[in-house]
Coordinates of C-alpha atoms in Angstrom, one line a residue:
M1 CA -8.0 269.4 138.6
A2 CA -10.4 271.2 140.9
R3 CA -12.9 271.8 138.0
A4 CA -12.9 268.1 137.1
A5 CA -13.7 267.3 140.8
E6 CA -16.6 269.9 140.8
R7 CA -17.9 268.5 137.6
D8 CA -17.8 264.9 139.0
A9 CA -19.6 266.1 142.1
E10 CA -22.2 267.8 140.1
Q11 CA -22.8 264.8 137.9
E12 CA -23.2 262.7 141.0
R13 CA -25.7 265.1 142.5
S14 CA -27.8 265.2 139.3
R15 CA -27.8 261.4 139.0
Y16 CA -29.6 261.2 142.5
S17 CA -31.4 264.6 142.3
H18 CA -34.8 262.9 142.2
L19 CA -34.0 261.3 145.5
E20 CA -33.6 264.5 147.3
K21 CA -37.2 265.3 146.4
M22 CA -38.3 261.9 147.6
T23 CA -39.4 262.9 151.2
D24 CA -42.1 260.2 151.3
L25 CA -40.2 257.3 149.8
V26 CA -41.7 254.1 151.4
A27 CA -40.5 251.3 149.1
V28 CA -37.7 250.4 146.6
W29 CA -37.8 247.2 144.5
E30 CA -35.3 245.8 141.9
V31 CA -37.0 243.7 139.1
A32 CA -35.0 241.5 136.8
L33 CA -36.7 241.5 133.2
S34 CA -35.3 240.2 130.0
D35 CA -34.5 243.7 129.0
G36 CA -32.5 244.6 132.3
V37 CA -32.9 245.0 135.9
H38 CA -35.2 247.9 136.7
K39 CA -35.4 249.9 139.9
I40 CA -39.0 250.8 141.0
E41 CA -39.4 253.4 143.7
F42 CA -42.7 254.4 145.5
E43 CA -43.5 257.6 147.4
H44 CA -46.6 257.6 149.6
G45 CA -47.5 260.7 151.5
T46 CA -50.0 259.5 154.1
T47 CA -50.8 263.0 155.2
S48 CA -51.1 264.6 151.6
G49 CA -52.5 261.6 149.9
K50 CA -49.5 261.8 147.4
R51 CA -48.6 258.7 145.3
V52 CA -45.4 258.8 143.0
V53 CA -44.0 255.9 141.1
Y54 CA -40.5 256.1 139.6
V55 CA -39.1 253.5 137.2
D56 CA -35.3 253.7 136.7
G57 CA -35.4 257.2 138.1
K58 CA -38.1 258.5 135.7
E59 CA -41.4 259.7 137.1
E60 CA -44.1 257.4 135.7
I61 CA -47.1 258.2 137.9
R62 CA -47.9 261.3 140.2
R63 CA -51.1 261.6 142.0
E64 CA -51.7 264.5 144.5
W65 CA -54.4 264.8 147.2
M66 CA -55.7 261.3 147.1
F67 CA -58.3 261.0 149.8
K68 CA -58.2 257.2 149.7
L69 CA -55.0 256.1 151.2
V70 CA -55.2 252.5 150.2
G71 CA -55.5 251.1 146.6
K72 CA -53.4 250.1 143.5
E73 CA -51.2 252.0 141.2
T74 CA -50.6 250.2 137.7
F75 CA -47.8 251.1 135.3
T76 CA -45.5 249.3 132.9
V77 CA -41.8 248.6 133.2
G78 CA -39.0 248.2 130.5
A79 CA -38.8 247.9 126.8
T80 CA -41.3 245.0 126.7
K81 CA -44.0 247.2 128.7
T82 CA -44.3 244.5 131.4
K83 CA -47.4 245.1 133.6
A84 CA -46.7 246.0 137.2
A85 CA -48.8 247.2 140.0
I86 CA -48.2 248.5 143.6
N87 CA -50.8 247.5 146.1
I88 CA -51.3 249.8 149.2
D89 CA -52.8 248.1 152.2
A90 CA -53.6 249.3 155.6
V91 CA -52.0 247.0 158.3
S92 CA -53.0 248.8 161.5
G93 CA -53.8 252.5 162.4
F94 CA -51.6 254.5 160.1
A95 CA -49.3 251.8 159.2
Y96 CA -49.3 250.6 155.4
E97 CA -47.9 247.6 153.5
Y98 CA -46.7 248.0 149.9
T99 CA -46.4 245.0 147.6
L100 CA -45.4 245.0 144.0
E101 CA -47.0 242.7 141.5
I102 CA -45.3 241.9 138.1
N103 CA -47.7 240.4 135.4
G104 CA -50.3 239.8 138.1
K105 CA -48.0 237.8 140.3
S106 CA -46.2 238.7 143.5
L107 CA -42.5 239.7 143.0
K108 CA -41.5 236.5 144.8
K109 CA -43.7 234.4 142.3
H110 CA -42.4 236.4 139.5
M111 CA -38.7 235.7 140.4
E112 CA -39.5 231.9 141.0
N113 CA -41.1 231.8 137.5
R114 CA -38.2 233.6 135.9
L115 CA -35.8 231.0 137.2
K116 CA -37.8 228.4 135.3
T117 CA -38.4 230.3 132.1
T118 CA -35.2 232.2 131.6
N119 CA -31.4 231.7 131.7
T120 CA -29.1 234.7 132.4
W121 CA -25.3 235.1 131.9
I122 CA -23.2 238.0 132.8
L123 CA -19.9 238.3 130.8
N124 CA -17.2 240.9 130.1
L125 CA -16.1 241.4 126.4
D126 CA -13.3 243.9 125.6
G127 CA -13.8 245.7 129.0
T128 CA -17.7 246.1 128.6
D129 CA -20.3 244.1 130.8
Y130 CA -23.1 242.3 129.0
R131 CA -26.0 240.7 130.5
V132 CA -27.5 238.0 128.1
V133 CA -30.9 236.6 128.7
L134 CA -32.6 233.6 127.1
E135 CA -36.4 233.4 127.2
K136 CA -37.0 229.6 127.1
D137 CA -40.5 229.7 125.9
T138 CA -39.8 231.8 122.9
M139 CA -36.1 231.3 122.5
D140 CA -35.7 235.1 122.3
V141 CA -32.3 236.3 123.3
W142 CA -31.7 239.7 124.9
C143 CA -28.5 241.5 125.4
N144 CA -28.3 244.7 127.6
G145 CA -31.8 245.6 126.9
Q146 CA -31.8 244.9 123.2
K147 CA -33.7 241.8 121.5
M148 CA -30.9 240.1 119.4
E149 CA -31.1 239.0 116.0
T150 CA -30.6 235.2 116.1
A151 CA -30.2 232.2 113.8
G152 CA -31.2 228.8 115.1
E153 CA -30.2 225.4 113.7
F154 CA -30.7 221.8 114.6
V155 CA -27.5 219.9 115.4
E156 CA -26.9 216.1 116.2
D157 CA -27.5 216.4 120.1
G158 CA -30.0 219.4 120.3
T159 CA -30.2 223.0 118.9
E160 CA -27.8 225.9 118.7
T161 CA -28.9 229.6 118.6
H162 CA -26.3 231.8 117.1
F163 CA -25.9 235.7 117.5
T164 CA -23.2 238.2 117.9
V165 CA -22.2 240.5 120.7
A166 CA -19.6 243.3 120.0
D167 CA -18.1 241.4 117.0
H168 CA -17.9 238.1 119.1
S169 CA -19.6 235.1 117.9
C170 CA -22.0 233.6 120.6
C171 CA -24.0 230.5 120.6
I172 CA -26.5 229.0 123.1
K173 CA -26.6 225.3 123.0
A174 CA -29.7 223.4 124.1
V175 CA -29.3 219.7 124.9
S176 CA -31.5 217.3 126.7
S177 CA -30.3 216.5 130.2
G178 CA -31.7 212.9 129.8
K179 CA -33.6 213.5 133.0
R180 CA -37.2 214.5 133.0
K181 CA -37.1 216.8 136.0
E182 CA -34.2 218.7 134.6
G183 CA -35.4 219.0 131.1
I184 CA -33.2 220.8 128.6
I185 CA -29.8 222.3 129.5
H186 CA -28.9 225.7 127.9
T187 CA -25.3 226.7 127.7
L188 CA -23.9 229.9 126.4
I189 CA -20.6 229.6 124.4
V190 CA -18.6 232.8 123.5
N191 CA -15.4 232.5 121.6
N192 CA -15.5 228.8 122.2
R193 CA -15.6 229.3 126.0
E194 CA -18.5 228.3 128.2
I195 CA -20.0 231.1 130.2
P196 CA -21.3 230.3 133.7
E197 CA -25.0 231.1 134.4
A198 CA -25.6 234.0 136.7
V199 CA -28.2 233.8 139.5
E200 CA -30.3 236.9 139.8

């Protein structure tokens, strides 16, 4: 029993081991993309000039002894290699402001745009959580970071996009709302049950 507790404690320490080294951590963001929610962490050593970017705990950029303390660090996030940038601006004296851009837009604008261009559902099937994302512009469907094989068909009142998650048949129905401002309504049906949309 004691060994199991020690092993669990060791796994917990190793999962967060990169945080122990982050003495200059200045910003943490969570970014929802089609392939998942990604955590971006930024270290900025204002005395050493160090800059380190972590994406999902993995070091993506490390720069030591940067004499220019302001600027921009660019990198990619997720399976789709989405472009991201951290802007470092001096506010006053030795105070700095850090802003994250995704595809050239502020994080706030990116999130507002995602609300218009995607639908997200969170569901539990056979004890496992799944995050299903529909990209409305391409009709691509993602589930837990994987782009799904889909089959689309036209039906009497709109379209249906069929796919399978863990041996469960799934269907995203697209029907007109009848109102110009609302546009098309997308509904996820799993095992003949409607899944409520998640807000990220």
